[in-house]
CSV table of C-alpha atoms and ligand atoms in Angstrom, one decimal:
chain,number,residue,atom,x,y,z
A,566,MET,CA,16.0,-1.8,-2.7
A,567,SER,CA,15.0,-0.2,-6.1
A,568,ASP,CA,15.4,3.5,-6.7
A,569,THR,CA,12.5,5.7,-5.6
A,570,ILE,CA,11.2,9.2,-6.0
A,571,PHE,CA,12.5,10.0,-2.5
A,572,ALA,CA,16.0,8.7,-3.4
A,573,LYS,CA,15.9,11.2,-6.3
A,574,ILE,CA,14.9,14.0,-3.9
A,575,ILE,CA,17.9,13.0,-1.6
A,576,ARG,CA,20.2,13.3,-4.6
A,577,ARG,CA,18.5,16.6,-5.6
A,578,GLU,CA,17.6,15.1,-9.0
A,579,ILE,CA,14.0,16.3,-8.5
A,580,PRO,CA,13.0,19.4,-6.5
A,581,ALA,CA,11.3,19.4,-3.1
A,582,ASP,CA,10.4,22.0,-0.6
A,583,ILE,CA,12.9,20.9,2.1
A,584,VAL,CA,12.3,22.1,5.6
A,585,TYR,CA,14.9,20.1,7.6
A,586,GLU,CA,18.1,18.2,6.8
A,587,ASP,CA,20.9,16.6,8.8
A,588,GLU,CA,23.5,13.9,8.4
A,589,GLN,CA,20.9,11.1,8.8
A,590,CYS,CA,17.6,12.4,7.5
A,591,LEU,CA,15.7,14.8,5.3
A,592,ALA,CA,12.3,16.4,5.6
A,593,PHE,CA,10.2,18.1,2.9
A,594,LYS,CA,6.6,19.1,2.2
A,595,ASP,CA,4.3,16.4,0.9
A,596,VAL,CA,3.3,17.1,-2.8
A,597,SER,CA,-0.3,16.1,-1.9
A,598,PRO,CA,-0.9,17.6,1.5
A,599,GLN,CA,-3.7,16.1,3.7
A,600,ALA,CA,-3.5,18.8,6.3
A,601,PRO,CA,-2.3,22.4,6.4
A,602,VAL,CA,1.0,21.1,7.6
A,603,HIS,CA,2.1,17.8,5.9
A,604,ILE,CA,5.8,17.0,6.0
A,605,LEU,CA,7.5,13.8,5.0
A,606,LEU,CA,10.6,12.8,7.1
A,607,ILE,CA,12.8,10.2,5.6
A,608,PRO,CA,16.1,8.6,6.5
A,609,LEU,CA,18.9,9.0,4.0
A,610,LYS,CA,19.5,5.3,4.4
A,611,PRO,CA,17.3,3.5,1.9
A,612,ILE,CA,15.1,1.4,4.1
A,613,ALA,CA,12.1,0.3,2.0
A,614,LYS,CA,9.6,0.1,4.9
A,615,LEU,CA,9.5,0.0,8.6
A,616,ALA,CA,9.2,-3.8,8.6
A,617,ASP,CA,12.6,-4.0,6.9
A,618,ALA,CA,14.4,-2.0,9.6
A,619,THR,CA,16.6,-4.0,11.9
A,620,SER,CA,18.1,-3.6,15.4
A,621,GLU,CA,21.0,-1.8,13.6
A,622,ASP,CA,18.6,1.0,12.8
A,623,GLN,CA,17.5,1.5,16.4
A,624,ALA,CA,19.4,4.8,16.9
A,625,LEU,CA,18.3,6.0,13.5
A,626,LEU,CA,14.6,5.3,14.2
A,627,GLY,CA,14.9,7.1,17.5
A,628,HIS,CA,16.5,10.0,15.9
A,629,LEU,CA,13.7,10.3,13.4
A,630,MET,CA,11.1,10.5,16.2
A,631,LEU,CA,13.0,13.3,17.9
A,632,VAL,CA,13.5,15.2,14.6
A,633,ALA,CA,9.7,14.7,13.9
A,634,ARG,CA,9.0,16.4,17.2
A,635,LYS,CA,11.3,19.3,16.4
A,636,ILE,CA,9.8,19.7,12.9
A,637,ALA,CA,6.3,19.8,14.4
A,638,ALA,CA,7.4,22.5,16.8
A,639,ASP,CA,9.2,24.5,14.1
A,640,GLN,CA,6.1,24.3,11.9
A,641,GLY,CA,3.9,25.7,14.8
A,642,ILE,CA,2.0,22.5,15.4
A,643,GLY,CA,4.0,21.3,18.4
A,644,ASP,CA,0.9,21.0,20.6
A,645,ALA,CA,-1.2,18.8,18.3
A,646,PHE,CA,0.3,16.7,15.5
A,647,ARG,CA,0.1,13.2,14.1
A,648,LEU,CA,2.9,10.9,12.9
A,649,VAL,CA,1.9,8.2,10.4
A,650,VAL,CA,4.0,5.4,8.9
A,651,ASN,CA,2.2,3.4,6.2
A,652,ASN,CA,3.9,0.0,6.0
A,653,GLY,CA,3.1,-2.1,2.9
A,654,GLU,CA,0.7,-1.8,0.0
A,655,GLY,CA,-2.1,-3.0,2.2
A,656,ALA,CA,-1.6,0.0,4.4
A,657,SER,CA,-1.5,2.4,1.5
A,658,GLN,CA,2.3,2.8,1.3
A,659,THR,CA,3.0,4.0,-2.3
A,660,VAL,CA,6.7,5.1,-2.0
A,661,PHE,CA,9.0,2.3,-0.8
A,662,HIS,CA,11.5,4.4,1.0
A,663,LEU,CA,10.6,4.6,4.7
A,664,HIS,CA,8.9,7.9,5.6
A,665,ILE,CA,7.1,9.4,8.5
A,666,HIS,CA,4.1,11.7,7.7
A,667,ILE,CA,4.0,14.7,10.1
A,668,LEU,CA,0.5,16.1,10.0
A,669,GLY,CA,-1.2,19.0,11.7
A,670,GLY,CA,-2.8,22.4,11.5
A,671,ARG,CA,-6.3,21.1,11.6
A,672,SER,CA,-8.4,19.0,13.9
A,673,LEU,CA,-7.2,15.4,13.7
A,674,SER,CA,-10.0,12.9,14.4
A,675,TRP,CA,-9.8,9.3,15.5
A,676,PRO,CA,-9.9,6.6,14.2
A,677,PRO,CA,-7.9,7.8,11.2
A,678,GLY,CA,-9.6,5.5,8.7
B,1442,DGP,P1,2.7,6.8,1.4
B,1442,DGP,O1,1.3,6.6,0.8
B,1442,DGP,O2,2.7,6.6,2.9
B,1442,DGP,O3,3.7,5.9,0.6
B,1442,DGP,O4,3.0,8.3,1.1
B,1442,DGP,C1,3.7,8.8,0.0
B,1442,DGP,C2,3.6,10.3,0.0
B,1442,DGP,O5,4.6,10.8,-0.8
B,1442,DGP,C3,2.3,10.8,-0.5
B,1442,DGP,O6,1.6,11.5,0.5
B,1442,DGP,C4,2.6,11.7,-1.6
B,1442,DGP,C5,4.1,12.0,-1.4
B,1442,DGP,N1,4.8,12.1,-2.7
B,1442,DGP,C6,4.8,11.3,-3.7
B,1442,DGP,N2,5.7,11.7,-4.7
B,1442,DGP,C7,6.2,12.9,-4.2
B,1442,DGP,C8,7.1,13.8,-4.7
B,1442,DGP,O7,7.6,13.7,-5.9
B,1442,DGP,N3,7.4,14.9,-4.0
B,1442,DGP,C9,6.8,15.1,-2.7
B,1442,DGP,N4,7.2,16.2,-2.1
B,1442,DGP,N5,6.0,14.2,-2.2
B,1442,DGP,C10,5.6,13.1,-2.9
């Protein structure tokens, strides 16, 4: 996998507003927020996109879901939030390091568009 802006954030080569960190993942505020709360949660492991994850990543992916829930609660949006994973250019993925968007703090309509 080629180097990405998120790998640079993990290595602290570029700044980010980090809100959570553990031995498996890192979360920081999105530079272009689409909601009052917009956090990106990424694994430290450089998986380019969800379609590239394997059964070896099962525990990591489960961990990310539980951390996303915790971050939502910590950010005060635990009752109403949305998780988004864009997979591939056709789904508007622009950074090819797997990430979960955690969105909330406003009314979230459906379908998302
Ligand atoms: P996606 O389209 O799903 O690949 O989302 C990529 C997101 O990454 C997008 O919402 C903007 C955000 N982003 C891009 N570059 C940076 C950066 O340098 N810092 C931060 N904090 N977010 C970034």
